[in-house]
XYZ file of C-alpha atoms in Angstrom:
653
model
C -21.090 21.355 20.518
C -18.324 23.815 21.307
C -15.043 22.643 22.762
C -15.580 21.177 26.223
C -13.571 22.799 28.925
C -12.869 22.131 32.555
C -13.334 25.108 34.762
C -10.647 24.863 37.382
C -11.753 27.271 40.099
C -8.998 29.147 41.837
C -7.951 30.096 45.340
C -10.478 31.939 47.479
C -9.333 34.800 49.682
C -8.925 33.641 53.264
C -6.733 36.124 55.045
C -7.813 39.540 53.801
C -10.679 41.829 54.925
C -13.836 39.695 54.686
C -16.297 42.468 53.900
C -16.918 43.017 50.158
C -16.619 46.709 49.381
C -18.592 48.549 46.740
C -16.775 50.079 43.794
C -17.001 53.568 45.356
C -15.649 52.298 48.682
C -12.779 50.610 46.828
C -11.934 53.865 45.070
C -11.769 55.618 48.440
C -9.482 52.875 49.731
C -7.137 53.326 46.787
C -7.046 57.069 47.333
C -5.927 56.464 50.937
C -3.464 53.728 49.932
C -0.288 55.731 50.581
C -1.321 56.338 54.195
C -1.276 52.588 54.965
C 1.759 50.501 55.962
C 3.301 48.704 52.981
C 2.073 45.227 53.962
C -1.505 46.510 54.332
C -1.216 48.198 50.920
C -0.293 44.830 49.388
C -3.155 43.055 51.179
C -5.667 45.678 50.054
C -4.462 45.573 46.434
C -4.633 41.771 46.478
C -8.201 41.931 47.758
C -9.217 44.467 45.106
C -7.555 42.419 42.360
C -9.558 39.365 43.362
C -12.868 41.142 44.003
C -12.825 42.911 40.610
C -11.721 39.951 38.472
C -15.185 39.314 36.994
C -16.797 42.741 36.557
C -13.752 45.036 36.217
C -10.970 42.829 34.828
C -8.711 45.657 33.641
C -8.936 47.302 37.073
C -8.179 43.939 38.706
C -4.968 43.619 36.672
C -4.028 47.212 37.530
C -4.469 46.492 41.254
C -2.544 43.233 40.967
C 0.440 44.758 39.171
C 0.572 47.624 41.678
C 0.617 45.079 44.500
C 3.381 43.104 42.753
C 5.449 46.276 42.434
C 5.189 47.019 46.187
C 5.706 43.380 47.243
C 8.865 43.112 45.119
C 10.237 46.397 46.424
C 9.570 45.516 50.068
C 10.512 41.838 49.836
C 7.067 40.435 50.750
C 7.788 37.020 49.231
C 4.638 35.098 50.136
C 2.339 37.936 49.071
C 4.259 38.260 45.787
C 3.649 34.588 44.947
C -0.085 34.964 45.667
C -0.343 38.111 43.507
C 1.368 36.446 40.546
C -1.236 33.672 40.835
C -4.116 36.176 41.022
C -2.975 38.139 37.962
C -2.540 34.876 36.034
C -6.111 33.891 36.902
C -7.500 37.228 35.685
C -5.624 36.969 32.382
C -6.713 33.361 31.841
C -10.342 33.326 32.921
C -11.425 36.925 32.367
C -9.129 38.288 29.604
C -8.834 35.016 27.614
C -5.028 35.413 27.369
C -3.609 32.013 28.345
C -0.008 32.759 27.364
C 0.195 35.687 29.780
C -1.490 33.578 32.441
C 1.155 30.843 32.125
C 3.851 33.521 32.274
C 2.572 34.804 35.636
C 2.004 31.295 37.016
C 5.629 30.469 36.176
C 6.804 33.620 37.945
C 4.859 32.699 41.066
C 5.569 28.951 41.174
C 9.249 29.069 42.326
C 8.372 31.723 44.932
C 5.570 29.584 46.362
C 7.900 26.564 46.392
C 10.509 28.643 48.221
C 8.124 29.764 50.992
C 6.752 26.191 51.183
C 3.091 27.252 51.059
C 1.412 23.904 50.300
C -2.101 25.345 49.967
C -1.106 28.043 47.483
C 1.035 25.506 45.591
C -1.991 23.224 45.144
C -3.980 26.085 43.626
C -1.137 27.096 41.284
C -0.925 23.494 40.030
C -4.709 23.614 39.608
C -4.515 26.781 37.504
C -1.644 25.423 35.386
C -3.709 22.319 34.644
C -6.521 24.484 33.312
C -4.134 26.659 31.297
C -2.407 23.725 29.599
C -5.773 22.210 28.733
C -6.773 25.499 27.081
C -3.719 25.432 24.793
C -4.300 21.793 23.868
C -1.659 20.036 25.997
C -3.893 17.440 27.656
C -0.889 15.485 28.995
C 0.374 18.430 31.027
C -3.168 19.375 32.052
C -3.644 15.925 33.567
C -0.217 15.999 35.243
C -0.898 19.272 37.060
C -4.465 18.251 37.922
C -3.147 15.093 39.588
C -0.500 17.069 41.499
C -3.076 19.506 42.854
C -5.474 16.697 43.798
C -2.804 14.846 45.797
C -1.886 17.999 47.704
C -5.493 18.850 48.515
C -6.074 15.351 49.879
C -2.977 15.566 52.103
C -4.054 18.983 53.377
C -7.653 17.797 53.941
C -8.711 21.023 52.227
C -12.449 20.618 51.483
C -12.563 23.335 48.837
C -9.480 21.945 47.129
C -10.801 18.375 47.271
C -13.989 19.604 45.603
C -11.864 21.120 42.822
C -10.048 17.802 42.428
C -13.408 16.005 42.106
C -14.267 18.402 39.268
C -10.896 17.656 37.629
C -11.369 13.886 37.983
C -14.861 14.210 36.555
C -13.504 16.085 33.575
C -10.716 13.559 32.941
C -13.212 10.680 33.054
C -15.463 12.594 30.662
C -12.482 13.041 28.350
C -12.065 9.250 28.381
C -15.827 8.872 27.676
C -16.481 7.252 31.063
C -19.536 9.435 31.582
C -20.977 7.580 34.587
C -17.745 8.032 36.531
C -17.635 11.684 35.470
C -21.158 12.333 36.765
C -20.288 10.604 40.044
C -17.328 12.949 40.611
C -19.333 16.070 39.711
C -22.090 15.081 42.131
C -19.509 14.391 44.872
C -18.128 17.897 44.298
C -21.620 19.397 44.683
C -22.272 17.420 47.884
C -18.992 18.610 49.373
C -19.540 22.231 48.309
C -22.978 22.226 49.900
C -21.270 21.668 53.285
C -19.598 25.076 53.063
C -22.268 26.823 50.948
C -20.148 27.401 47.844
C -22.933 28.662 45.568
C -20.576 29.600 42.727
C -18.908 26.189 42.773
C -22.244 24.346 42.875
C -23.542 26.315 39.895
C -20.339 25.600 37.949
C -20.529 21.867 38.742
C -24.119 21.886 37.440
C -22.721 23.233 34.182
C -20.243 20.331 33.992
C -23.074 17.836 34.661
C -25.136 19.444 31.896
C -22.276 19.154 29.405
C -21.722 15.498 30.348
C -25.413 14.625 29.982
C -25.419 16.334 26.574
C -22.537 14.112 25.454
C -24.489 11.071 26.695
C -27.401 12.065 24.458
C -29.691 12.874 27.417
C -30.769 16.223 25.982
C -33.767 16.812 28.291
C -31.719 16.241 31.449
C -28.910 18.338 29.987
C -31.322 21.203 29.311
C -32.628 21.036 32.892
C -29.117 21.331 34.326
C -28.094 24.085 31.897
C -31.161 26.092 33.010
C -30.436 25.513 36.717
C -26.838 26.620 36.231
C -27.972 29.679 34.258
C -30.437 30.733 36.972
C -27.763 30.364 39.665
C -25.242 32.441 37.716
C -27.889 35.066 36.965
C -28.401 35.483 40.720
C -24.613 35.651 41.195
C -24.279 38.078 38.236
C -21.436 35.941 36.864
C -21.567 36.796 33.162
C -18.818 34.409 32.051
C -20.641 31.332 33.305
C -23.984 32.740 32.168
C -22.516 32.757 28.665
C -21.374 29.117 28.922
C -24.843 28.035 30.101
C -26.533 29.955 27.268
C -24.182 28.389 24.736
C -25.043 24.932 26.160
C -28.745 25.625 25.747
C -28.062 26.654 22.152
C -26.328 23.289 21.594
C -29.298 21.403 23.094
C -31.861 23.211 20.927
C -29.723 22.636 17.827
C -29.582 18.932 18.682
C -33.381 18.951 18.976
C -33.543 20.678 15.558
C -35.297 23.698 17.122
C -33.186 26.074 15.069
C -34.813 29.409 15.974
C -34.394 28.761 19.708
C -30.808 27.614 19.186
C -30.060 30.809 17.240
C -31.484 33.022 20.025
C -29.393 31.365 22.727
C -26.196 31.472 20.629
C -26.740 35.205 20.018
C -27.243 35.879 23.742
C -24.135 33.894 24.652
C -22.102 35.629 21.935
C -23.020 39.068 23.301
C -21.813 38.120 26.798
C -18.612 36.542 25.464
C -17.889 39.754 23.526
C -18.481 41.812 26.663
C -16.047 39.591 28.600
C -13.538 39.649 25.670
C -13.594 35.837 25.630
C -12.554 35.028 22.071
C -12.722 31.272 22.560
C -16.379 31.546 23.593
C -17.049 33.947 20.714
C -15.566 31.495 18.219
C -17.627 28.581 19.499
C -20.860 30.595 19.435
C -20.146 31.829 15.909
C -19.628 28.238 14.776
C -22.969 27.331 16.405
C -24.683 30.210 14.617
C -23.084 29.152 11.332
C -24.446 25.604 11.790
C -27.950 26.984 12.335
C -27.753 29.223 9.237
C -26.407 26.388 7.089
C -29.204 24.058 8.177
C -31.787 26.777 7.371
C -30.268 27.205 3.892
C -28.986 30.733 4.523
C -25.585 29.993 2.982
C -24.384 33.548 2.317
C -25.020 34.526 5.961
C -23.339 31.318 7.132
C -20.223 32.046 5.072
C -20.044 35.572 6.517
C -20.240 34.281 10.099
C -17.521 31.696 9.398
C -15.232 34.439 8.064
C -15.853 36.474 11.219
C -15.124 33.398 13.358
C -11.772 32.923 11.632
C -10.768 36.520 12.461
C -11.767 36.105 16.120
C -9.981 32.748 16.371
C -6.816 34.358 15.014
C -7.047 37.110 17.636
C -7.245 34.458 20.395
C -3.784 33.127 19.412
C -5.006 29.630 20.334
C -4.330 27.101 17.599
C -7.229 24.901 18.729
C -9.720 27.672 17.913
C -8.181 28.255 14.478
C -8.272 24.541 13.678
C -11.975 24.314 14.513
C -12.826 27.166 12.144
C -10.737 25.760 9.270
C -12.491 22.416 9.714
C -15.921 24.082 9.784
C -15.155 26.084 6.620
C -13.945 22.960 4.841
C -17.149 21.107 5.762
C -19.285 24.084 4.676
C -17.738 24.277 1.200
C -17.831 20.488 0.861
C -21.583 20.513 1.527
C -21.902 23.248 -1.128
C -20.042 20.965 -3.589
C -17.308 23.599 -3.903
C -14.676 20.888 -3.659
C -11.685 22.979 -4.670
C -12.326 25.559 -1.931
C -13.136 22.799 0.566
C -9.849 21.096 -0.282
C -7.932 24.319 0.355
C -9.373 24.667 3.852
C -8.835 21.002 4.680
C -5.206 21.304 3.537
C -4.774 24.473 5.596
C -6.197 22.617 8.590
C -3.656 19.828 8.135
C -0.806 22.296 7.643
C -1.651 24.152 10.860
C -2.085 20.869 12.712
C 1.263 19.553 11.467
C 3.062 22.815 12.256
C 1.740 22.636 15.829
C 2.450 19.002 16.607
C 5.387 18.217 14.321
C 7.419 21.312 15.132
C 6.812 21.141 18.857
C 6.599 17.441 19.587
C 9.540 15.155 18.781
C 10.283 16.337 15.255
C 13.965 15.535 15.812
C 13.185 12.044 17.179
C 11.421 10.414 14.249
C 14.237 7.868 14.107
C 13.249 6.604 17.572
C 10.042 5.232 16.146
C 11.979 2.864 13.863
C 13.041 0.719 16.778
C 9.404 0.065 17.646
C 8.632 -1.441 14.253
C 9.232 -4.742 16.020
C 5.565 -4.543 17.028
C 4.685 -5.614 13.513
C 7.161 -8.484 13.675
C 5.664 -9.635 16.958
C 2.215 -9.624 15.400
C 3.510 -11.754 12.524
C 5.016 -14.213 14.970
C 1.719 -14.535 16.838
C -0.145 -15.122 13.572
C 2.321 -17.818 12.527
C 1.970 -19.382 15.933
C -1.815 -19.540 15.606
C -1.470 -21.189 12.190
C 0.862 -23.826 13.584
C -1.480 -24.496 16.508
C -4.319 -24.978 14.029
C -2.260 -27.515 12.126
C -1.808 -29.641 15.233
C -5.431 -30.801 14.896
C -4.419 -32.793 11.808
C -1.397 -34.415 13.422
C -2.886 -36.404 16.304
C -2.122 -39.698 14.525
C 1.527 -38.892 14.295
C 2.871 -38.994 17.854
C 6.431 -38.211 16.902
C 5.375 -35.231 14.859
C 3.154 -34.037 17.742
C 6.061 -34.217 20.187
C 8.234 -32.322 17.751
C 5.565 -29.682 17.424
C 5.269 -29.391 21.205
C 9.016 -28.855 21.532
C 8.928 -26.209 18.819
C 5.899 -24.602 20.433
C 7.552 -24.385 23.859
C 10.703 -22.916 22.347
C 8.698 -20.415 20.301
C 6.598 -19.387 23.310
C 9.736 -18.682 25.296
C 11.077 -16.555 22.456
C 7.774 -14.671 22.166
C 7.566 -14.078 25.929
C 11.082 -12.704 25.924
C 10.318 -10.541 22.879
C 7.084 -9.276 24.489
C 8.896 -8.315 27.680
C 11.591 -6.464 25.714
C 8.953 -4.690 23.636
C 6.995 -3.642 26.743
C 10.160 -2.249 28.321
C 11.079 -0.460 25.086
C 7.569 1.005 24.728
C 7.624 2.222 28.340
C 10.913 3.999 27.659
C 9.489 5.502 24.457
C 6.361 6.785 26.214
C 8.391 8.371 29.018
C 10.808 9.962 26.556
C 7.913 11.408 24.514
C 6.240 12.681 27.714
C 9.483 14.397 28.780
C 9.932 15.977 25.371
C 6.299 17.170 25.297
C 6.682 18.712 28.758
C 10.163 20.244 28.527
C 10.095 21.365 24.894
C 6.573 22.833 24.927
C 6.626 24.599 28.313
C 9.550 27.005 27.610
C 7.809 28.366 24.505
C 4.755 29.418 26.496
C 7.000 31.214 28.997
C 8.957 32.849 26.161
C 5.757 33.967 24.408
C 4.273 35.500 27.537
C 7.590 36.930 28.750
C 8.517 38.558 25.457
C 5.052 40.128 25.156
C 5.342 41.610 28.646
C 8.909 42.714 27.947
C 7.698 44.747 24.965
C 4.894 46.253 27.066
C 7.315 47.147 29.880
C 9.746 48.796 27.479
C 6.938 50.776 25.855
C 5.850 51.944 29.309
C 9.518 52.501 30.306
C 9.043 50.189 33.289
C 12.661 49.049 33.484
C 12.234 46.962 36.626
C 9.534 44.749 35.098
C 11.456 44.694 31.813
C 14.501 43.399 33.670
C 12.408 40.690 35.358
C 10.932 39.583 32.028
C 14.333 39.609 30.298
C 15.856 37.559 33.120
C 13.102 34.944 32.852
C 13.476 34.798 29.050
C 17.246 34.291 29.414
C 16.838 31.541 32.016
C 14.157 29.765 29.974
C 16.245 29.994 26.789
C 19.250 28.471 28.558
C 17.115 25.588 29.851
C 15.679 24.958 26.377
C 19.175 25.103 24.826
C 20.559 22.544 27.296
C 17.563 20.306 26.653
C 17.893 20.420 22.848
C 21.679 19.849 23.052
C 21.144 16.687 25.111
C 18.303 15.628 22.849
C 20.339 15.925 19.644
C 23.354 14.187 21.183
C 21.147 11.354 22.403
C 19.400 10.935 19.049
C 22.785 10.772 17.285
C 23.909 8.077 19.685
C 20.740 6.051 18.988
C 21.524 6.113 15.257
C 25.129 5.066 15.988
C 26.304 8.287 14.327
C 28.769 9.181 17.106
C 32.400 8.125 16.633
C 35.318 8.527 19.001
C 38.072 10.984 18.102
C 40.711 10.224 20.711
C 43.536 12.577 21.576
C 45.942 13.079 24.463
C 45.136 16.111 26.622
C 45.568 17.235 30.265
C 42.485 16.361 32.284
C 42.807 19.787 33.963
C 41.944 21.452 30.649
C 38.610 19.593 30.586
C 37.638 20.193 34.229
C 38.631 23.884 34.173
C 36.636 24.471 30.993
C 33.514 22.804 32.443
C 33.831 24.772 35.679
C 34.102 28.055 33.738
C 31.004 27.124 31.688
C 28.997 26.336 34.843
C 30.204 29.064 37.207
C 27.497 31.632 36.338
C 24.718 29.114 36.802
C 26.214 28.109 40.172
C 26.548 31.733 41.310
C 22.774 32.211 40.963
C 22.425 29.789 43.902
C 25.583 30.864 45.747
C 27.279 27.502 45.055
C 31.107 27.179 45.026
C 32.712 24.837 42.473
C 36.233 23.659 43.408
C 38.780 21.450 41.605
C 40.807 18.671 43.254
C 43.165 17.195 40.693
C 46.681 16.471 39.509
C 47.345 19.206 36.937
C 49.890 17.009 35.104
C 47.593 14.038 34.605
C 46.784 13.361 30.913
C 44.123 11.206 29.316
C 43.508 9.680 25.904
C 39.851 10.248 25.020
C 37.358 12.234 22.957
C 37.389 15.600 24.754
C 34.065 16.769 23.266
C 32.153 13.693 24.450
C 33.708 13.787 27.933
C 32.816 17.487 28.125
C 29.144 16.589 27.529
C 29.340 13.941 30.259
C 30.983 16.258 32.795
C 28.691 19.234 32.011
C 25.633 17.027 32.587
C 26.981 15.788 35.934
C 27.892 19.310 37.100
C 24.516 20.724 35.953
C 22.753 17.959 37.894
C 24.836 18.763 40.979
C 23.892 22.461 40.733
C 20.250 21.551 40.162
C 19.953 19.359 43.272
C 22.151 21.418 45.587
C 20.414 24.044 47.758
C 21.576 27.652 47.958
C 25.092 28.284 49.355
C 26.112 24.640 48.858
C 29.352 23.287 47.406
C 30.474 21.107 44.486
C 33.888 19.451 44.033
C 35.228 18.093 40.738
C 37.913 15.522 41.557
C 40.346 13.689 39.269
C 42.734 10.894 40.216
C 44.516 7.897 38.692
C 42.851 4.744 40.007
C 44.667 1.485 39.142
C 44.475 1.311 35.323
C 41.829 4.017 34.998
C 41.447 7.769 35.231
C 38.618 8.440 37.701
C 36.631 11.707 37.442
C 34.008 12.478 40.107
C 31.500 15.256 40.838
C 30.626 15.475 44.543
C 27.926 17.810 45.889
C 26.372 18.789 49.214
C 22.859 18.465 47.786
C 19.627 16.742 48.754
C 20.756 13.228 47.812
C 18.792 10.490 46.059
C 16.231 8.069 47.570
C 17.479 4.463 47.698
C 14.592 3.121 45.588
C 15.461 5.505 42.750
C 19.242 5.215 43.033
C 19.489 1.780 41.435
C 17.379 2.855 38.423
C 19.233 6.082 37.527
C 21.097 4.756 34.479
C 18.297 2.532 33.198
C 16.615 3.585 29.947
C 13.305 2.196 31.212
C 13.324 4.623 34.150
C 13.827 7.889 32.289
C 12.129 10.686 34.249
C 11.981 14.464 34.138
C 12.549 15.921 37.621
C 12.770 19.368 39.202
C 15.660 20.755 41.243
C 15.771 22.674 44.521
C 14.831 25.923 42.708
C 12.276 24.193 40.475
C 14.858 23.882 37.672
C 13.596 21.706 34.850
C 15.317 18.475 33.801
C 15.027 16.185 30.777
C 15.738 12.700 32.070
C 18.110 12.120 29.114
C 21.312 13.516 30.679
C 22.396 10.479 32.716
C 21.482 8.131 29.865
C 23.797 10.155 27.609
C 26.574 10.047 30.197
C 26.350 6.261 30.464
C 26.446 5.756 26.683
C 29.396 8.099 26.122
C 31.439 6.652 29.004
C 30.802 3.070 27.848
C 31.760 4.123 24.311
C 35.226 4.828 25.787
C 35.291 1.415 27.484
C 34.709 2.966 30.902
C 32.180 2.677 33.712
C 29.874 5.134 35.473
C 28.300 5.004 38.918
C 26.917 6.958 41.857
C 27.089 7.007 45.645
C 24.384 8.943 47.461
C 22.494 9.178 50.725
C 19.240 11.095 50.967
C 19.848 14.424 52.693
C 23.652 14.074 52.579
C 24.602 14.776 48.971
C 25.734 12.659 46.013
C 28.917 11.684 44.181
C 28.698 10.746 40.492
C 31.888 9.191 39.071
C 33.117 7.675 35.842
C 36.323 5.986 34.745
C 38.216 6.052 31.452
C 40.872 3.394 30.805
C 44.366 4.883 31.013
C 47.235 4.209 28.644
C 45.233 3.671 25.445
């Protein structure tokens, strides 16, 4: 069966003109656009973008971009965030271009956060969850799905809650808990029936059909695929018609009714081509190839597989390419052409490795070494079991039994302690890997989409959009650079590769340099950075390591300080130490999180007041580098009243 997908439905228009206009009426409206006030122009263009997303996708994008242009020029912030979301939806669901979709979602997300529109934010999270699933990042897909579900529940938004039921059903299906998945899909249908959401009900039927197919209930699956198809035929929704037809093809193939399967795959393929959905095309072509191979039509099968590889390449989605390489390898293996089969299997592995090794923790392979203790723990448990077995032969020897009991108690204590340490270490590892997956993968999707749009804007000589794209690329590159710098420094520290190179230098040289490096970032939020220090005070330390510490503390202060706030870098001689502090007027830190900030087991990636991304490694680095100097680090903070991070370096060394 083709790759299963969760269809996150997106925000429904609720504040524009309710009457659906015909295409001719919409053309008349566009012709009279200039006669309307600017805000009404934006509302009309938003409505037309949404109404045309299925049948006239290119027109929908044209309307959306025109609306974005006016909203940006006139400063209609809320409308701009909504339009970015709409255009992202059209690119993702109706143009099969996920990278561009993520680009537009990322443009809209900080705007929606700024205007504090909780409903729109829930739908953006919903769309991001779908997008990250499409590119194969299931971890991020689940994260955004959970965020959207929590918001919908708080808002008591029935439509949103129904979407979250669909998401929960999908996640349970992914974990092969099919009964739970069916329960959530049925709950979504029951809720959607209360507000007559015919499109949503038909889509949920499709999810139920796919789940039943996975459970091996082919007859029930076929019934639901047909019901979904009939509903989408009445709605004239060709995208979902194609998915239902493809599902019927899968059912007939499972039943070994090859001619029927072939007919349904061909029908689905035609609709996917019409909608320019290359993922759907690829999956249908693979279904057709399976039918041809089973009928012994090997030359035709090979031709279809070659066509599928071309289409998968055009989709720019690695998951599609991997599926075709695997299918070609299996085809040639079945034909006993082992050399050719081996080439495709090796290509599959190479593509897989390039995707996951290059993007996910390639520079952190050394971290895994510390978790080899799992094997040692297993050995200890096995030895323990052997010793317990031996006790059965020692009942006659009371002294030996007592000795064994003492040894057993001591060993159990050691194992319990080792287990606790391992659990804590594994928790830290999992959180670190999650942070790296999130913060190293996400910027590349923004860069891909942004650079593509930058080229398009330059070709069209649209300098304003080109400037916007270039600005986003610059910001994303800076975030990725800071992340990788922290990551490499942290990995070096874990391998004990960092050594101190002490020297005497004025502390003012360090603080001034860090302020100069951070001033542009602070200016973007209107934040002043001031120095309060004794210019003559000197320190004996490794200037490069202290610069990393201070840059991380200042970057954190900028990140969690709202616009037009203030930051002070203070230096003073405190008893036998030099004390350096970064004090901000930011949002402060909750008390329950304050005591865990410098703990490796509590590493988290958080977002700042402007949705700036973090890594969770910065404070851990600061602690290690300060303690390497023999100093201490700490924080004082009150939620809503700012924070002060300080560290000390022993004086007179």
